[in-house]
PDB file of C-alpha atoms in Angstrom:
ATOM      1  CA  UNK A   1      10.944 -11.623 -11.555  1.00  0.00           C
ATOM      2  CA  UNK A   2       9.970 -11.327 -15.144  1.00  0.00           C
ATOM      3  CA  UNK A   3       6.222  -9.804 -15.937  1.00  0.00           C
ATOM      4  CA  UNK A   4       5.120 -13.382 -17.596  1.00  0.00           C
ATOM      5  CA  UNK A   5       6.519 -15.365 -14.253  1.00  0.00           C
ATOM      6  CA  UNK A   6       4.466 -12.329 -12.182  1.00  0.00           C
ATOM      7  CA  UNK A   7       1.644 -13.497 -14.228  1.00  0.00           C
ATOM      8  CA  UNK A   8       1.926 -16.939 -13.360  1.00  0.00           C
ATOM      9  CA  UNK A   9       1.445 -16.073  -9.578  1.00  0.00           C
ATOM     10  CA  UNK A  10      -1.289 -13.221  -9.918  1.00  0.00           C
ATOM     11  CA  UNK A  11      -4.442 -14.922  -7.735  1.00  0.00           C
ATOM     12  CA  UNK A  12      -7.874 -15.991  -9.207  1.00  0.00           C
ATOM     13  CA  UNK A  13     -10.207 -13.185  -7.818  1.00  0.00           C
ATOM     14  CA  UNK A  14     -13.241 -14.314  -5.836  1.00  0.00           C
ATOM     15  CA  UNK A  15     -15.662 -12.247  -3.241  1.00  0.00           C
ATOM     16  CA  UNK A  16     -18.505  -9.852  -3.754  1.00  0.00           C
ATOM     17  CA  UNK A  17     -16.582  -7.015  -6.119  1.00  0.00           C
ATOM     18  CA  UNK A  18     -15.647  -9.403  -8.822  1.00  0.00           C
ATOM     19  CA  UNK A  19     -17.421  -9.824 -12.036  1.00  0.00           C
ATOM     20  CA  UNK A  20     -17.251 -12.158 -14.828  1.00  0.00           C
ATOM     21  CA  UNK A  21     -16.582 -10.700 -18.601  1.00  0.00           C
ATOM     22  CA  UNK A  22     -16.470 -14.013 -20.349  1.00  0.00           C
ATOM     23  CA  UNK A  23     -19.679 -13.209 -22.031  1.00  0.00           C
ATOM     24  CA  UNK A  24     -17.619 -10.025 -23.304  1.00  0.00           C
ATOM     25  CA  UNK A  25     -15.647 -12.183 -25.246  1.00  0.00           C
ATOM     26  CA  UNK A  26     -13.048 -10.357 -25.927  1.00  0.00           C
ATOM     27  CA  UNK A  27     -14.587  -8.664 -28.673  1.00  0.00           C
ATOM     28  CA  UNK A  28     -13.827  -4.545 -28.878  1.00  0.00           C
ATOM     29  CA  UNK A  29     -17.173  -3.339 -28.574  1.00  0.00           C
ATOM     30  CA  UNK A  30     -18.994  -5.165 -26.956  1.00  0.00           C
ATOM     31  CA  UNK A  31     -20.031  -4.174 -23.349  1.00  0.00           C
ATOM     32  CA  UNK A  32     -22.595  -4.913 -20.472  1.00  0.00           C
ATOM     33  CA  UNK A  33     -24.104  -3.512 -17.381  1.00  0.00           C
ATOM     34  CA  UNK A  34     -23.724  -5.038 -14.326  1.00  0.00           C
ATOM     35  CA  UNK A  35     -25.522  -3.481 -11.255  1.00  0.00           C
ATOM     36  CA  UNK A  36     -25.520  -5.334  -7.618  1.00  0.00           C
ATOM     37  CA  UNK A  37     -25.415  -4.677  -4.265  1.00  0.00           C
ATOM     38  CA  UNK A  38     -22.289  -5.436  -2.125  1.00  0.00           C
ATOM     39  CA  UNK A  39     -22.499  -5.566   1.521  1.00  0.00           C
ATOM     40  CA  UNK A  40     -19.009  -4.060   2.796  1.00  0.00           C
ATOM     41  CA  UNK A  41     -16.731  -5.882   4.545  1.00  0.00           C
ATOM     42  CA  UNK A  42     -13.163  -4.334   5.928  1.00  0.00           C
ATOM     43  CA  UNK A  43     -11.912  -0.885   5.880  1.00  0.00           C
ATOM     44  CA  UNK A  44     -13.379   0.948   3.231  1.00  0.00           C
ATOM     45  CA  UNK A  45     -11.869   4.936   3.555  1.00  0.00           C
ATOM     46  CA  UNK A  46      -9.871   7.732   5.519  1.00  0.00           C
ATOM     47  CA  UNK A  47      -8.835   7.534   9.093  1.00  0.00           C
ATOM     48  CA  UNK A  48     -12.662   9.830  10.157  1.00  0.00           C
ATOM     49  CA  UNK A  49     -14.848   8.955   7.176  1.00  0.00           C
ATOM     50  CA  UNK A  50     -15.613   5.716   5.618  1.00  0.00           C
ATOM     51  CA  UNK A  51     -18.280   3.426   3.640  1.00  0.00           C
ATOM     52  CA  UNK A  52     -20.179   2.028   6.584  1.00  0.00           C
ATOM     53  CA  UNK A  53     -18.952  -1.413   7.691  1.00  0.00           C
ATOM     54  CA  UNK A  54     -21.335  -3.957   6.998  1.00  0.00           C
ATOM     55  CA  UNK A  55     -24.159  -1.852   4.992  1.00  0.00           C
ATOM     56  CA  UNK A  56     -25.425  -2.028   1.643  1.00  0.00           C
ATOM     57  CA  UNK A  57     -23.745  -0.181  -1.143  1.00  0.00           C
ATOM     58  CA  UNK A  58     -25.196   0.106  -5.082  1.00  0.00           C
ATOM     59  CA  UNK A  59     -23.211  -0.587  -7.721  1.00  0.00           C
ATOM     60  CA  UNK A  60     -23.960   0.370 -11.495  1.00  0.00           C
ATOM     61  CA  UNK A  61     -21.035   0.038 -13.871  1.00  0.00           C
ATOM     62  CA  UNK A  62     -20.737  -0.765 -17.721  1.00  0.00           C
ATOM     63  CA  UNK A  63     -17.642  -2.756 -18.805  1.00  0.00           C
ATOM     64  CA  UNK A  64     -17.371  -2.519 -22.540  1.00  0.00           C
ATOM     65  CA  UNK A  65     -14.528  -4.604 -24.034  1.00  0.00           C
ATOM     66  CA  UNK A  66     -11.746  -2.487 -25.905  1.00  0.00           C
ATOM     67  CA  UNK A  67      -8.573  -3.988 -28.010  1.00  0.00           C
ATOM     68  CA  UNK A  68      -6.347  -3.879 -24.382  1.00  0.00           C
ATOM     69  CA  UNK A  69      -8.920  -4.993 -21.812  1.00  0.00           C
ATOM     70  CA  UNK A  70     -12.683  -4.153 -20.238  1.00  0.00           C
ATOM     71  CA  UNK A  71     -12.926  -0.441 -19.525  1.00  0.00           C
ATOM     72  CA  UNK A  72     -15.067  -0.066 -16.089  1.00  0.00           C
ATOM     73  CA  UNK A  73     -16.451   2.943 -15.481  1.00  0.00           C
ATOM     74  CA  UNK A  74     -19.902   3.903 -13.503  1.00  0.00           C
ATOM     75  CA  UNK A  75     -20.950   4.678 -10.027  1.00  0.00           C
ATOM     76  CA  UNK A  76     -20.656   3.074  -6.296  1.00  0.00           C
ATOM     77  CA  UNK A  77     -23.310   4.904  -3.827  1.00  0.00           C
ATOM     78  CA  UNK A  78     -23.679   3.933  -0.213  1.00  0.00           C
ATOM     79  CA  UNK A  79     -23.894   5.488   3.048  1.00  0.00           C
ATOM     80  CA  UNK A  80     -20.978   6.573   5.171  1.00  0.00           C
ATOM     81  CA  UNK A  81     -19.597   7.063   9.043  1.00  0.00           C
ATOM     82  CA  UNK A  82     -17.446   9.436   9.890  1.00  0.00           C
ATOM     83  CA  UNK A  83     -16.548  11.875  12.735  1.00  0.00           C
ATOM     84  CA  UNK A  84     -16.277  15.354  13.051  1.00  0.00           C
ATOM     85  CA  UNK A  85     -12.969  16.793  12.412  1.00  0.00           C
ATOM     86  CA  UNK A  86     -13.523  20.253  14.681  1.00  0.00           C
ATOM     87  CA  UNK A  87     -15.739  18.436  17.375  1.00  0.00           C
ATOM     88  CA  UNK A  88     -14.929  14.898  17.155  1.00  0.00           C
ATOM     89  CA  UNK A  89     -18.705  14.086  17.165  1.00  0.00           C
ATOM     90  CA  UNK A  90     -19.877  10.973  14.916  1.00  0.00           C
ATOM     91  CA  UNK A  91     -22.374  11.345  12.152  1.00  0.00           C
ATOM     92  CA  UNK A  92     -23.256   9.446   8.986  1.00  0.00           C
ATOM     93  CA  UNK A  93     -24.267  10.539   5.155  1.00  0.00           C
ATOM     94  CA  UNK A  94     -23.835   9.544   1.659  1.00  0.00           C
ATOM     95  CA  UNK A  95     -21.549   9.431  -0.608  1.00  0.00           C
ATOM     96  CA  UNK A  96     -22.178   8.460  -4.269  1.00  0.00           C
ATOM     97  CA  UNK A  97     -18.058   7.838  -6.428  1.00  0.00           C
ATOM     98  CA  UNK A  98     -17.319   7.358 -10.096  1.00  0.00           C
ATOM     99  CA  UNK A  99     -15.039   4.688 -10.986  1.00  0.00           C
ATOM    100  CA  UNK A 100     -13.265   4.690 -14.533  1.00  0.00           C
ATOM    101  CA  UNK A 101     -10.755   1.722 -14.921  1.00  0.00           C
ATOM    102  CA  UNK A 102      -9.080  -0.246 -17.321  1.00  0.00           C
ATOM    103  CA  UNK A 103      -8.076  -3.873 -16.665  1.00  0.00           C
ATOM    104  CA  UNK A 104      -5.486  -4.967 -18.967  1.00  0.00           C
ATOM    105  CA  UNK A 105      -5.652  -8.566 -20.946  1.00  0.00           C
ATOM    106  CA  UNK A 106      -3.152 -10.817 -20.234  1.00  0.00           C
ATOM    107  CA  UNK A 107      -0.509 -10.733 -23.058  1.00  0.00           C
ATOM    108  CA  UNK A 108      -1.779  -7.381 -24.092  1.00  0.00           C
ATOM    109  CA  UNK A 109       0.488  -4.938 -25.239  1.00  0.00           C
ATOM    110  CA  UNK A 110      -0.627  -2.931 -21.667  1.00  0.00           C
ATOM    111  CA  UNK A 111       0.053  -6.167 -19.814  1.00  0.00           C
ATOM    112  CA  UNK A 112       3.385  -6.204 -21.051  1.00  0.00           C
ATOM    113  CA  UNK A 113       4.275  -2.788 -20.743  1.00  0.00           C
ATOM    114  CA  UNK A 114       3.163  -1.893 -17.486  1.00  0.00           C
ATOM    115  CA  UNK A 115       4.356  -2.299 -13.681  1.00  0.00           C
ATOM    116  CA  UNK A 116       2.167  -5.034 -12.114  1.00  0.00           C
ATOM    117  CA  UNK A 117       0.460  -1.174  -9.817  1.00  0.00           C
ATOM    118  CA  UNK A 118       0.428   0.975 -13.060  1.00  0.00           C
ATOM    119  CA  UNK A 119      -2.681  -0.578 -14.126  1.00  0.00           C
ATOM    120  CA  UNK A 120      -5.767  -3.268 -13.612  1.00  0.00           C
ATOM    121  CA  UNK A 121      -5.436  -6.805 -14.918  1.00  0.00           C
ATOM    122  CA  UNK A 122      -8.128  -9.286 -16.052  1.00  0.00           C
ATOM    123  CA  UNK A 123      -7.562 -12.489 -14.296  1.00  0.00           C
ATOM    124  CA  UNK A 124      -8.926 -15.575 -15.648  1.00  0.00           C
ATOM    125  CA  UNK A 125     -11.417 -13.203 -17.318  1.00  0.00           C
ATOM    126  CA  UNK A 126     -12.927 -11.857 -14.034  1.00  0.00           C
ATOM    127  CA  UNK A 127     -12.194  -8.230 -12.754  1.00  0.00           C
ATOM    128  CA  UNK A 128     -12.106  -7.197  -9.257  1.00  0.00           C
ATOM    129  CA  UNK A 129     -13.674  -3.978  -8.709  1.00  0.00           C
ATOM    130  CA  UNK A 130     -12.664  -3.827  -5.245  1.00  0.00           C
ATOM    131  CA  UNK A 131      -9.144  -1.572  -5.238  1.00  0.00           C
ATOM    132  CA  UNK A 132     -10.541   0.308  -7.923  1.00  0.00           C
ATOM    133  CA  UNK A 133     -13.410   1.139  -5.660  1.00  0.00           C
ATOM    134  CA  UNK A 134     -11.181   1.865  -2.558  1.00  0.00           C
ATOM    135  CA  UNK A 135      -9.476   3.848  -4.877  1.00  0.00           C
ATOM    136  CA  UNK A 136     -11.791   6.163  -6.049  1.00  0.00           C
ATOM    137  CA  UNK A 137     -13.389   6.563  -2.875  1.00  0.00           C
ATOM    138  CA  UNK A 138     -10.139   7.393  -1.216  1.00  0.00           C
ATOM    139  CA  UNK A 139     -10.056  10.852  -3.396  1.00  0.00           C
ATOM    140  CA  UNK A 140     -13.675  11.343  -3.248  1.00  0.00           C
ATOM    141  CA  UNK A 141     -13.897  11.458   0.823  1.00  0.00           C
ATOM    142  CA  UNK A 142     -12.713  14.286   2.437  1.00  0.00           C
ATOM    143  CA  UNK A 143     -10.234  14.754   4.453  1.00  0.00           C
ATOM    144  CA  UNK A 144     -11.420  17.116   6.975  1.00  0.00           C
ATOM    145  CA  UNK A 145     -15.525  15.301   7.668  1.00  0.00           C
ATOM    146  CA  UNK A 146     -17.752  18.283   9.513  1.00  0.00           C
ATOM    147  CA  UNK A 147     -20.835  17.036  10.869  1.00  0.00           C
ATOM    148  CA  UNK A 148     -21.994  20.480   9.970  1.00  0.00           C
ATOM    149  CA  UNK A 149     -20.665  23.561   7.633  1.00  0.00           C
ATOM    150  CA  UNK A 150     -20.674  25.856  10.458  1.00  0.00           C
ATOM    151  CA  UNK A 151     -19.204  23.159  13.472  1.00  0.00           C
ATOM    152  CA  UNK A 152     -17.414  25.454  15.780  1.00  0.00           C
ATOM    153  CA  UNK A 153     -15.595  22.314  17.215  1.00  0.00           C
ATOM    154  CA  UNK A 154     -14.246  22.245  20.745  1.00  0.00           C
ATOM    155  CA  UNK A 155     -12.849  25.026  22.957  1.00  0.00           C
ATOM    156  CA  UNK A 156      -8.672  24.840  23.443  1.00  0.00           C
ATOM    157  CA  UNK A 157      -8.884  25.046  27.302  1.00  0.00           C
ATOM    158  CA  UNK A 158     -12.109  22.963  28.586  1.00  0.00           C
ATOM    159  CA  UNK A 159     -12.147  20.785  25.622  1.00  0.00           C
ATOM    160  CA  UNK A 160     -16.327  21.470  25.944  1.00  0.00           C
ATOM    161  CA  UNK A 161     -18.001  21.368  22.444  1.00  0.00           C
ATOM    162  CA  UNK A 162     -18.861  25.082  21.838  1.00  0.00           C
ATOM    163  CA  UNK A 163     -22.219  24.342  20.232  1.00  0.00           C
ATOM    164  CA  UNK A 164     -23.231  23.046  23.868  1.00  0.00           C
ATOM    165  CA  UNK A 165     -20.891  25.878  25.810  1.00  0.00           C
ATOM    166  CA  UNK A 166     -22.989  28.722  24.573  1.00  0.00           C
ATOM    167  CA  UNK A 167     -22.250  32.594  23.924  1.00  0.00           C
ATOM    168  CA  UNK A 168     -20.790  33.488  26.921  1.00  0.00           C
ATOM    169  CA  UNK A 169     -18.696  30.851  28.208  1.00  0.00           C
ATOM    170  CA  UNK A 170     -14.916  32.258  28.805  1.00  0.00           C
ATOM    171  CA  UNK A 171     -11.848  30.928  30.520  1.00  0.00           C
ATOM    172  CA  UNK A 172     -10.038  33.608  32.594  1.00  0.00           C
ATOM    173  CA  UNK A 173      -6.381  33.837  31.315  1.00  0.00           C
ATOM    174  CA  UNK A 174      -3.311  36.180  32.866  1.00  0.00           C
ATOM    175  CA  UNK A 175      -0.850  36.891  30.972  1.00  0.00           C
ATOM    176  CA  UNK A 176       2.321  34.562  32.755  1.00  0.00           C
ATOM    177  CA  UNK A 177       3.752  38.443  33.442  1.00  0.00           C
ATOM    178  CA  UNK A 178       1.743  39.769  35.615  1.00  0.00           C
ATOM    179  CA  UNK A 179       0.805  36.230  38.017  1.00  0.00           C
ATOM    180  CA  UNK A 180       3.608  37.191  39.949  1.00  0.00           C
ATOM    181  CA  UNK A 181       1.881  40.842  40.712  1.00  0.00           C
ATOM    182  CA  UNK A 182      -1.549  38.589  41.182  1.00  0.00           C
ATOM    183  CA  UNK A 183       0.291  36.318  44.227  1.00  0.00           C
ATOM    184  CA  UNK A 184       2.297  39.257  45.955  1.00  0.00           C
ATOM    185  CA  UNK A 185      -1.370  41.727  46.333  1.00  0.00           C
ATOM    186  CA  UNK A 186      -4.044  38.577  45.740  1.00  0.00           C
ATOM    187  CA  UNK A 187      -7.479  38.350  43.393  1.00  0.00           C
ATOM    188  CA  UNK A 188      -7.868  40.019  40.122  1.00  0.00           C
ATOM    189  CA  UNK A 189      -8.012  43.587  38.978  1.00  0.00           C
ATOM    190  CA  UNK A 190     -11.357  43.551  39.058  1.00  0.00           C
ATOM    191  CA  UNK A 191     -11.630  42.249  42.507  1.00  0.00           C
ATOM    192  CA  UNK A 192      -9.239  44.845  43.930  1.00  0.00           C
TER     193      UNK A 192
END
């Protein structure tokens, strides 16, 4: 399929994370501020940290009109859910992303040069924020969430959080070797 038939199929954008840059006029210089709140919908992050599902999140961009397309670049701040990596517990925070991207006018010498995923494209002069967003946020969120710097997580044979366990809590272990020692004269070394 040839990039101009592509073109031809690409979808009008609609929803919350599009905005309109008719007023940008396609003249290189010009540029305006948009700023909104967008109530998220979907999946918005990593498999144990993500924007939080139907909450508010700020947006503050400028899109300033350049010879290819709009450049988009500002900020996306909102609050977050996530779950502990080490002890699997749930918490929530902030996170606050930068977005930078270009979206490429049709017929442009970008349009025409690029992959329909190398880059952005203005559709019917609206841009959709929204991958660019997901996109962003995806490097931004860690991997690895800890409800707290110094999480301990869980202990390997109870399973217990070891925040709740305390100092002494211990497991008796013996070494496979010597169990056969433990059945034959019974109890511990301790005990006997």
């Amino acid at each position: 399929m040839s990039k101009h038939h592509s073109a031809e199929l690409r979808r009008t954008p609609s929803g919350p994370w599009v905005i309109d840059t008719r007023d940008l006029g396609r003249r290189a210089g010009l540029s305006r501020r948009y700023h909104r709140t967008v109530t998220t919908e979907g999946d918005f992050g990593l498999d144990l940290i993500r924007l939080a599902p139907g909450e508010e999140v700020e947006v503050d961009i400028l899109a300033e009109a350049v010879v290819e397309g709009v450049l988009i670049t500002g900020s996306v701040a909102g609050p977050t859910t996530a779950e502990c990596s080490r002890c699997l517990d749930g918490f929530t925070g902030e996170v606050e992303i930068r977005v930078t991207e270009l979206f490429a006018y049709p017929n442009s010498a970008t349009d025409e040069s690029t992959d329909e995923d190398e880059v952005s494209r203005v559709v019917d002069d609206l841009i959709d924020l929204e991958p660019a967003v997901r996109d962003s946020l995806l490097t931004a969120l860690p991997s690895s969430p800890l409800c707290a710097p110094d999480c301990k997580g869980l202990c390997p044979e109870c399973g217990g959080k070891w925040a709740d366990l305390g100092p002494n809590h211990t497991h008796e272990t013996m070494d496979p070797r010597w169990a056969a020692l433990q059945k034959r004269f019974g109890g511990t070394e301790e005990e006997n």
